[in-house]
Amino acid sequence: MTTDSWVNETLYPAWGQRFRVVRELARVKSEFQDIMVFESETHGHVMLLDGVVQITEMDEFVYQEMLTHVPLLAHGDAKRVLIIGAGDGGVLRRVLEHRNVEKAVMVEIDGEVIRLAKEHMPGIAGDAWNDPRAEVLVADGIDYVRKAEAGSFDVVIVDSTDPIGVGEVLFTDEFYANAARLLSDRGLIVNQCGVPAMQAEELAETSVRRGKVFPDIWAYVAAVPTYVGGYMTLGWAAKDAAMRAVGVDEIRARAERAGVLGKTGYWTPEIHAAAFHLPPYIAKHLPRKG
């Protein structure tokens, strides 16, 4: 299929990025959003939701590794993991790389995202869809957390669009209160909070909301090239502040036991520890203590 040869991202009205298109692979209007998948000249296959880049084959590993390995290894004994969103399957794949994980439940509201990722970006999830520890539900994540049993998960990973449109309900007081309830005693939740150079209000507002129900609120950073604007922040809310301060040697030992050490393209024990040390321009948007 021929195209206009360029795709312009529409995340910000006055600033953006564009990709030269080799060919368009899919353009679908689902019940929830407009989905486009195309083959780019530089970044492999790319998926956009409502005109905003969600994932590219070239750099998805950065985001997926940091969103997954950091909370699981900080926890150290996460056996039950809940994933909200993440329809491409990349987070599910990384979660299941941890041999101590016994169950991973993934709840994605838009089945079309899963279908198109399986068809056009199969390498991102690999064999994760068929792992017996995985339970993949096409359902409303809000509804799922509302009904989930108290203490039934150790880690919650939210991989959603920005808090506009279909993703907005994943950033409410009710959602975080339910997340705190369904998490075990040392449970924690992470979620993407945008690029603070352009979206600082996302980090500030969701941190305040999480702080109403979790004692330890922070963020950590990852540099994902296609999420333009410098560091992106991943929001952190935990029941035990000690998990954020686990040393490099212990993180390395946990990664080795889990079976993920040496298998990553971005995450390392050193990067794990360093990611919590925020530049002041980012840290100033977190709730002040005391």
mmCIF file of C-alpha atoms in Angstrom:
data_model
loop_
_atom_site.group_PDB
_atom_site.id
_atom_site.type_symbol
_atom_site.label_atom_id
_atom_site.label_comp_id
_atom_site.label_asym_id
_atom_site.label_seq_id
_atom_site.Cartn_x
_atom_site.Cartn_y
_atom_site.Cartn_z
ATOM 1 C CA MET A 1 0.000 0.000 0.000
ATOM 2 C CA THR A 2 1.488 3.347 -0.953
ATOM 3 C CA THR A 3 1.332 6.222 1.474
ATOM 4 C CA ASP A 4 2.093 9.919 1.584
ATOM 5 C CA SER A 5 5.597 8.745 2.569
ATOM 6 C CA TRP A 6 5.700 10.563 5.939
ATOM 7 C CA VAL A 7 3.755 10.134 9.185
ATOM 8 C CA ASN A 8 3.677 13.079 11.592
ATOM 9 C CA GLU A 9 3.063 12.398 15.276
ATOM 10 C CA THR A 10 0.317 14.571 16.789
ATOM 11 C CA LEU A 11 1.085 14.368 20.520
ATOM 12 C CA TYR A 12 1.920 18.071 20.849
ATOM 13 C CA PRO A 13 0.312 20.763 18.687
ATOM 14 C CA ALA A 14 3.516 22.764 18.224
ATOM 15 C CA TRP A 15 6.314 20.176 18.295
ATOM 16 C CA GLY A 16 6.746 16.646 17.059
ATOM 17 C CA GLN A 17 8.560 14.025 15.071
ATOM 18 C CA ARG A 18 7.966 12.379 11.726
ATOM 19 C CA PHE A 19 8.813 9.050 10.161
ATOM 20 C CA ARG A 20 9.413 8.203 6.539
ATOM 21 C CA VAL A 21 7.004 5.395 5.679
ATOM 22 C CA VAL A 22 8.035 2.392 3.632
ATOM 23 C CA ARG A 23 4.483 1.041 3.613
ATOM 24 C CA GLU A 24 1.326 1.204 5.637
ATOM 25 C CA LEU A 25 0.465 -2.128 7.257
ATOM 26 C CA ALA A 26 -2.843 -1.438 8.991
ATOM 27 C CA ARG A 27 -5.225 1.388 9.729
ATOM 28 C CA VAL A 28 -8.137 0.466 11.985
ATOM 29 C CA LYS A 29 -10.750 2.423 13.877
ATOM 30 C CA SER A 30 -11.489 0.262 16.904
ATOM 31 C CA GLU A 31 -14.225 0.785 19.456
ATOM 32 C CA PHE A 32 -11.785 2.885 21.474
ATOM 33 C CA GLN A 33 -9.219 4.549 19.211
ATOM 34 C CA ASP A 34 -7.621 4.943 15.805
ATOM 35 C CA ILE A 35 -4.796 2.437 15.338
ATOM 36 C CA MET A 36 -2.138 2.668 12.651
ATOM 37 C CA VAL A 37 0.776 0.316 12.032
ATOM 38 C CA PHE A 38 3.383 1.074 9.413
ATOM 39 C CA GLU A 39 6.824 -0.025 8.332
ATOM 40 C CA SER A 40 9.278 2.828 8.810
ATOM 41 C CA GLU A 41 12.595 3.321 7.119
ATOM 42 C CA THR A 42 14.524 3.709 10.379
ATOM 43 C CA HIS A 43 12.563 2.246 13.309
ATOM 44 C CA GLY A 44 11.103 -1.004 11.998
ATOM 45 C CA HIS A 45 7.372 -1.419 12.455
ATOM 46 C CA VAL A 46 5.668 1.400 14.369
ATOM 47 C CA MET A 47 2.260 1.509 16.079
ATOM 48 C CA LEU A 48 0.341 4.736 16.662
ATOM 49 C CA LEU A 49 -2.819 5.139 18.724
ATOM 50 C CA ASP A 50 -4.811 8.271 17.926
ATOM 51 C CA GLY A 51 -1.811 9.677 16.093
ATOM 52 C CA VAL A 52 0.630 9.161 18.980
ATOM 53 C CA VAL A 53 3.589 6.772 18.755
ATOM 54 C CA GLN A 54 3.146 3.895 21.198
ATOM 55 C CA ILE A 55 5.910 1.545 20.200
ATOM 56 C CA THR A 56 8.588 0.977 17.593
ATOM 57 C CA GLU A 57 10.512 -2.211 17.003
ATOM 58 C CA MET A 58 13.779 -0.298 17.210
ATOM 59 C CA ASP A 59 13.598 0.976 20.792
ATOM 60 C CA GLU A 60 10.707 -0.820 22.509
ATOM 61 C CA PHE A 61 13.194 -2.773 24.631
ATOM 62 C CA VAL A 62 14.181 0.350 26.589
ATOM 63 C CA TYR A 63 10.667 1.084 27.783
ATOM 64 C CA GLN A 64 9.620 -2.541 28.311
ATOM 65 C CA GLU A 65 12.721 -3.469 30.308
ATOM 66 C CA MET A 66 12.536 -0.470 32.606
ATOM 67 C CA LEU A 67 8.792 -0.747 33.135
ATOM 68 C CA THR A 68 9.147 -4.437 34.056
ATOM 69 C CA HIS A 69 12.551 -5.334 35.478
ATOM 70 C CA VAL A 70 12.765 -2.353 37.832
ATOM 71 C CA PRO A 71 9.614 -3.087 39.877
ATOM 72 C CA LEU A 72 10.023 -6.863 39.812
ATOM 73 C CA LEU A 73 13.658 -6.791 40.932
ATOM 74 C CA ALA A 74 13.093 -3.989 43.438
ATOM 75 C CA HIS A 75 10.400 -6.173 45.005
ATOM 76 C CA GLY A 76 12.629 -9.231 44.869
ATOM 77 C CA ASP A 77 9.934 -11.875 45.322
ATOM 78 C CA ALA A 78 7.096 -10.933 42.989
ATOM 79 C CA LYS A 79 5.139 -14.063 42.099
ATOM 80 C CA ARG A 80 1.859 -12.533 40.898
ATOM 81 C CA VAL A 81 1.926 -9.626 38.468
ATOM 82 C CA LEU A 82 -0.978 -7.632 37.052
ATOM 83 C CA ILE A 83 -0.432 -5.777 33.758
ATOM 84 C CA ILE A 84 -2.924 -3.140 32.692
ATOM 85 C CA GLY A 85 -2.769 -2.227 29.001
ATOM 86 C CA ALA A 86 0.425 -3.252 27.190
ATOM 87 C CA GLY A 87 -1.496 -4.759 24.290
ATOM 88 C CA ASP A 88 1.653 -5.313 22.234
ATOM 89 C CA GLY A 89 2.740 -8.037 24.676
ATOM 90 C CA GLY A 90 6.203 -6.654 25.365
ATOM 91 C CA VAL A 91 5.663 -6.153 29.093
ATOM 92 C CA LEU A 92 4.093 -9.600 29.376
ATOM 93 C CA ARG A 93 7.153 -11.103 27.710
ATOM 94 C CA ARG A 94 9.556 -9.321 30.088
ATOM 95 C CA VAL A 95 7.512 -10.279 33.155
ATOM 96 C CA LEU A 96 7.569 -13.932 32.135
ATOM 97 C CA GLU A 97 11.349 -13.832 31.708
ATOM 98 C CA HIS A 98 11.462 -13.820 35.534
ATOM 99 C CA ARG A 99 11.479 -17.478 36.502
ATOM 100 C CA ASN A 100 10.037 -16.782 39.959
ATOM 101 C CA VAL A 101 6.837 -15.299 38.471
ATOM 102 C CA GLU A 102 4.011 -17.785 38.863
ATOM 103 C CA LYS A 103 1.152 -15.811 37.319
ATOM 104 C CA ALA A 104 0.898 -12.805 35.012
ATOM 105 C CA VAL A 105 -2.540 -11.403 34.285
ATOM 106 C CA MET A 106 -2.714 -8.904 31.428
ATOM 107 C CA VAL A 107 -5.855 -6.812 30.972
ATOM 108 C CA GLU A 108 -6.038 -4.846 27.712
ATOM 109 C CA ILE A 109 -9.248 -3.011 26.854
ATOM 110 C CA ASP A 110 -8.743 -2.979 23.080
ATOM 111 C CA GLY A 111 -8.507 -6.406 21.469
ATOM 112 C CA GLU A 112 -7.576 -4.792 18.158
ATOM 113 C CA VAL A 113 -4.248 -3.641 19.635
ATOM 114 C CA ILE A 114 -3.427 -7.235 20.571
ATOM 115 C CA ARG A 115 -4.530 -8.556 17.173
ATOM 116 C CA LEU A 116 -2.506 -6.031 15.195
ATOM 117 C CA ALA A 117 0.581 -6.458 17.392
ATOM 118 C CA LYS A 118 0.443 -10.229 16.924
ATOM 119 C CA GLU A 119 0.092 -9.810 13.168
ATOM 120 C CA HIS A 120 2.546 -7.008 12.456
ATOM 121 C CA MET A 121 4.957 -6.904 15.443
ATOM 122 C CA PRO A 122 5.183 -10.544 16.579
ATOM 123 C CA GLY A 123 8.765 -10.247 17.797
ATOM 124 C CA ILE A 124 7.803 -7.878 20.597
ATOM 125 C CA ALA A 125 5.843 -10.477 22.596
ATOM 126 C CA GLY A 126 7.564 -13.568 21.206
ATOM 127 C CA ASP A 127 6.038 -16.685 22.748
ATOM 128 C CA ALA A 128 4.595 -14.866 25.764
ATOM 129 C CA TRP A 129 1.007 -15.271 24.528
ATOM 130 C CA ASN A 130 1.346 -19.056 24.871
ATOM 131 C CA ASP A 131 3.060 -19.169 28.256
ATOM 132 C CA PRO A 132 0.935 -21.233 30.693
ATOM 133 C CA ARG A 133 1.578 -18.651 33.426
ATOM 134 C CA ALA A 134 -0.070 -15.921 31.337
ATOM 135 C CA GLU A 135 -3.736 -14.983 31.468
ATOM 136 C CA VAL A 136 -4.630 -12.436 28.772
ATOM 137 C CA LEU A 137 -7.992 -10.714 29.101
ATOM 138 C CA VAL A 138 -9.602 -8.307 26.669
ATOM 139 C CA ALA A 139 -11.435 -6.342 29.330
ATOM 140 C CA ASP A 140 -11.655 -3.083 31.231
ATOM 141 C CA GLY A 141 -8.678 -2.699 33.569
ATOM 142 C CA ILE A 142 -10.654 -0.342 35.815
ATOM 143 C CA ASP A 143 -13.324 -2.960 36.298
ATOM 144 C CA TYR A 144 -10.720 -5.653 36.901
ATOM 145 C CA VAL A 145 -8.939 -3.775 39.684
ATOM 146 C CA ARG A 146 -12.276 -2.854 41.236
ATOM 147 C CA LYS A 147 -13.212 -6.521 41.568
ATOM 148 C CA ALA A 148 -9.799 -8.057 42.266
ATOM 149 C CA GLU A 149 -9.324 -9.761 45.581
ATOM 150 C CA ALA A 150 -7.400 -7.890 48.273
ATOM 151 C CA GLY A 151 -3.713 -8.810 48.375
ATOM 152 C CA SER A 152 -3.941 -10.891 45.198
ATOM 153 C CA PHE A 153 -0.951 -9.350 43.360
ATOM 154 C CA ASP A 154 2.584 -8.318 44.272
ATOM 155 C CA VAL A 155 3.238 -5.845 41.442
ATOM 156 C CA VAL A 156 0.959 -3.860 39.142
ATOM 157 C CA ILE A 157 2.390 -2.494 35.881
ATOM 158 C CA VAL A 158 0.285 0.079 34.040
ATOM 159 C CA ASP A 159 1.313 0.543 30.421
ATOM 160 C CA SER A 160 -1.299 2.924 29.101
ATOM 161 C CA THR A 161 -1.682 5.799 26.733
ATOM 162 C CA ASP A 162 -1.390 9.284 28.197
ATOM 163 C CA PRO A 163 -4.150 10.389 30.610
ATOM 164 C CA ILE A 164 -6.383 11.571 27.784
ATOM 165 C CA GLY A 165 -9.082 9.633 25.992
ATOM 166 C CA VAL A 166 -9.258 5.935 26.762
ATOM 167 C CA GLY A 167 -6.299 6.080 29.181
ATOM 168 C CA GLU A 168 -7.673 8.824 31.404
ATOM 169 C CA VAL A 169 -9.544 6.551 33.818
ATOM 170 C CA LEU A 170 -6.281 4.788 34.728
ATOM 171 C CA PHE A 171 -5.088 7.879 36.568
ATOM 172 C CA THR A 172 -7.943 8.457 39.032
ATOM 173 C CA ASP A 173 -8.086 8.326 42.843
ATOM 174 C CA GLU A 174 -10.394 5.322 42.660
ATOM 175 C CA PHE A 175 -8.005 3.369 40.452
ATOM 176 C CA TYR A 176 -5.035 3.891 42.783
ATOM 177 C CA ALA A 177 -7.122 3.079 45.868
ATOM 178 C CA ASN A 178 -8.167 -0.207 44.269
ATOM 179 C CA ALA A 179 -4.578 -0.896 43.232
ATOM 180 C CA ALA A 180 -3.409 -0.421 46.816
ATOM 181 C CA ARG A 181 -6.099 -2.817 48.024
ATOM 182 C CA LEU A 182 -5.309 -5.602 45.563
ATOM 183 C CA LEU A 183 -1.565 -5.386 46.253
ATOM 184 C CA SER A 184 0.142 -7.510 48.900
ATOM 185 C CA ASP A 185 1.921 -6.037 51.933
ATOM 186 C CA ARG A 186 5.077 -5.073 50.003
ATOM 187 C CA GLY A 187 3.230 -4.371 46.798
ATOM 188 C CA LEU A 188 4.023 -1.609 44.339
ATOM 189 C CA ILE A 189 2.606 -0.090 41.174
ATOM 190 C CA VAL A 190 4.449 1.592 38.301
ATOM 191 C CA ASN A 191 3.053 3.508 35.356
ATOM 192 C CA GLN A 192 4.304 5.753 32.592
ATOM 193 C CA CYS A 193 4.053 9.461 33.407
ATOM 194 C CA GLY A 194 5.148 11.019 30.135
ATOM 195 C CA VAL A 195 8.158 13.141 29.214
ATOM 196 C CA PRO A 196 8.458 15.769 31.965
ATOM 197 C CA ALA A 197 10.063 18.382 29.719
ATOM 198 C CA MET A 198 6.691 18.600 27.983
ATOM 199 C CA GLN A 199 4.249 16.760 30.277
ATOM 200 C CA ALA A 200 5.327 17.666 33.804
ATOM 201 C CA GLU A 201 1.713 17.964 34.936
ATOM 202 C CA GLU A 202 1.241 14.216 34.357
ATOM 203 C CA LEU A 203 3.973 13.393 36.845
ATOM 204 C CA ALA A 204 2.823 16.022 39.344
ATOM 205 C CA GLU A 205 -0.877 15.160 39.269
ATOM 206 C CA THR A 206 -0.559 11.376 39.308
ATOM 207 C CA SER A 207 2.036 11.543 42.098
ATOM 208 C CA VAL A 208 -0.403 13.472 44.277
ATOM 209 C CA ARG A 209 -3.132 10.942 43.525
ATOM 210 C CA ARG A 210 -0.911 7.959 44.290
ATOM 211 C CA GLY A 211 0.279 9.641 47.472
ATOM 212 C CA LYS A 212 -3.224 9.463 48.934
ATOM 213 C CA VAL A 213 -2.984 5.676 49.240
ATOM 214 C CA PHE A 214 0.715 4.727 49.030
ATOM 215 C CA PRO A 215 3.379 5.803 51.558
ATOM 216 C CA ASP A 216 6.304 5.844 49.110
ATOM 217 C CA ILE A 217 5.884 8.030 46.007
ATOM 218 C CA TRP A 218 8.673 8.623 43.536
ATOM 219 C CA ALA A 219 9.598 8.252 39.884
ATOM 220 C CA TYR A 220 12.435 6.821 37.858
ATOM 221 C CA VAL A 221 13.654 7.631 34.388
ATOM 222 C CA ALA A 222 14.373 5.977 31.049
ATOM 223 C CA ALA A 223 15.607 7.501 27.805
ATOM 224 C CA VAL A 224 13.400 6.159 25.006
ATOM 225 C CA PRO A 225 14.344 7.806 21.695
ATOM 226 C CA THR A 226 10.876 7.782 20.160
ATOM 227 C CA TYR A 227 9.263 9.317 23.244
ATOM 228 C CA VAL A 228 10.772 12.638 22.274
ATOM 229 C CA GLY A 229 11.758 15.275 24.791
ATOM 230 C CA GLY A 230 14.521 13.689 26.870
ATOM 231 C CA TYR A 231 13.910 11.409 29.825
ATOM 232 C CA MET A 232 10.519 9.815 30.237
ATOM 233 C CA THR A 233 9.334 9.256 33.785
ATOM 234 C CA LEU A 234 7.882 6.082 35.178
ATOM 235 C CA GLY A 235 5.771 6.684 38.241
ATOM 236 C CA TRP A 236 6.508 4.623 41.353
ATOM 237 C CA ALA A 237 4.141 4.018 44.260
ATOM 238 C CA ALA A 238 5.066 1.427 46.891
ATOM 239 C CA LYS A 239 3.989 0.212 50.295
ATOM 240 C CA ASP A 240 7.614 -0.210 51.413
ATOM 241 C CA ALA A 241 10.125 2.595 50.763
ATOM 242 C CA ALA A 242 13.063 0.211 51.235
ATOM 243 C CA MET A 243 12.408 -1.325 47.820
ATOM 244 C CA ARG A 244 13.515 1.870 46.116
ATOM 245 C CA ALA A 245 16.896 1.799 47.843
ATOM 246 C CA VAL A 246 18.046 -1.781 47.156
ATOM 247 C CA GLY A 247 21.765 -1.701 46.313
ATOM 248 C CA VAL A 248 23.366 -2.597 43.001
ATOM 249 C CA ASP A 249 24.905 -5.854 44.250
ATOM 250 C CA GLU A 250 21.607 -7.158 45.581
ATOM 251 C CA ILE A 251 19.768 -6.139 42.396
ATOM 252 C CA ARG A 252 22.403 -8.021 40.368
ATOM 253 C CA ALA A 253 21.990 -11.123 42.523
ATOM 254 C CA ARG A 254 18.211 -10.986 42.163
ATOM 255 C CA ALA A 255 18.483 -10.535 38.389
ATOM 256 C CA GLU A 256 20.758 -13.557 38.174
ATOM 257 C CA ARG A 257 18.338 -15.685 40.184
ATOM 258 C CA ALA A 258 15.425 -14.454 38.069
ATOM 259 C CA GLY A 259 17.261 -15.349 34.870
ATOM 260 C CA VAL A 260 17.330 -11.891 33.304
ATOM 261 C CA LEU A 261 20.914 -10.788 33.957
ATOM 262 C CA GLY A 262 22.853 -10.248 30.741
ATOM 263 C CA LYS A 263 19.744 -10.563 28.561
ATOM 264 C CA THR A 264 18.824 -6.886 28.365
ATOM 265 C CA GLY A 265 19.592 -4.063 25.953
ATOM 266 C CA TYR A 266 19.099 -1.117 28.343
ATOM 267 C CA TRP A 267 18.495 -2.278 31.916
ATOM 268 C CA THR A 268 21.493 -3.103 34.082
ATOM 269 C CA PRO A 269 21.804 -3.248 37.882
ATOM 270 C CA GLU A 270 23.695 0.067 37.778
ATOM 271 C CA ILE A 271 21.100 1.757 35.566
ATOM 272 C CA HIS A 272 18.373 0.378 37.833
ATOM 273 C CA ALA A 273 19.867 2.099 40.868
ATOM 274 C CA ALA A 274 20.750 5.308 39.024
ATOM 275 C CA ALA A 275 17.278 5.693 37.486
ATOM 276 C CA PHE A 276 15.848 6.782 40.842
ATOM 277 C CA HIS A 277 18.293 9.703 41.088
ATOM 278 C CA LEU A 278 16.263 12.368 39.345
ATOM 279 C CA PRO A 279 17.504 15.590 37.737
ATOM 280 C CA PRO A 280 16.139 18.570 39.697
ATOM 281 C CA TYR A 281 13.959 19.673 36.773
ATOM 282 C CA ILE A 282 12.049 16.395 37.183
ATOM 283 C CA ALA A 283 12.241 15.935 40.970
ATOM 284 C CA LYS A 284 10.617 19.329 41.591
ATOM 285 C CA HIS A 285 7.323 17.958 40.246
ATOM 286 C CA LEU A 286 7.079 15.273 42.915
ATOM 287 C CA PRO A 287 5.142 15.985 46.128
ATOM 288 C CA ARG A 288 7.339 17.658 48.714
ATOM 289 C CA LYS A 289 7.934 15.708 51.905
ATOM 290 C CA GLY A 290 7.347 17.083 55.345
#
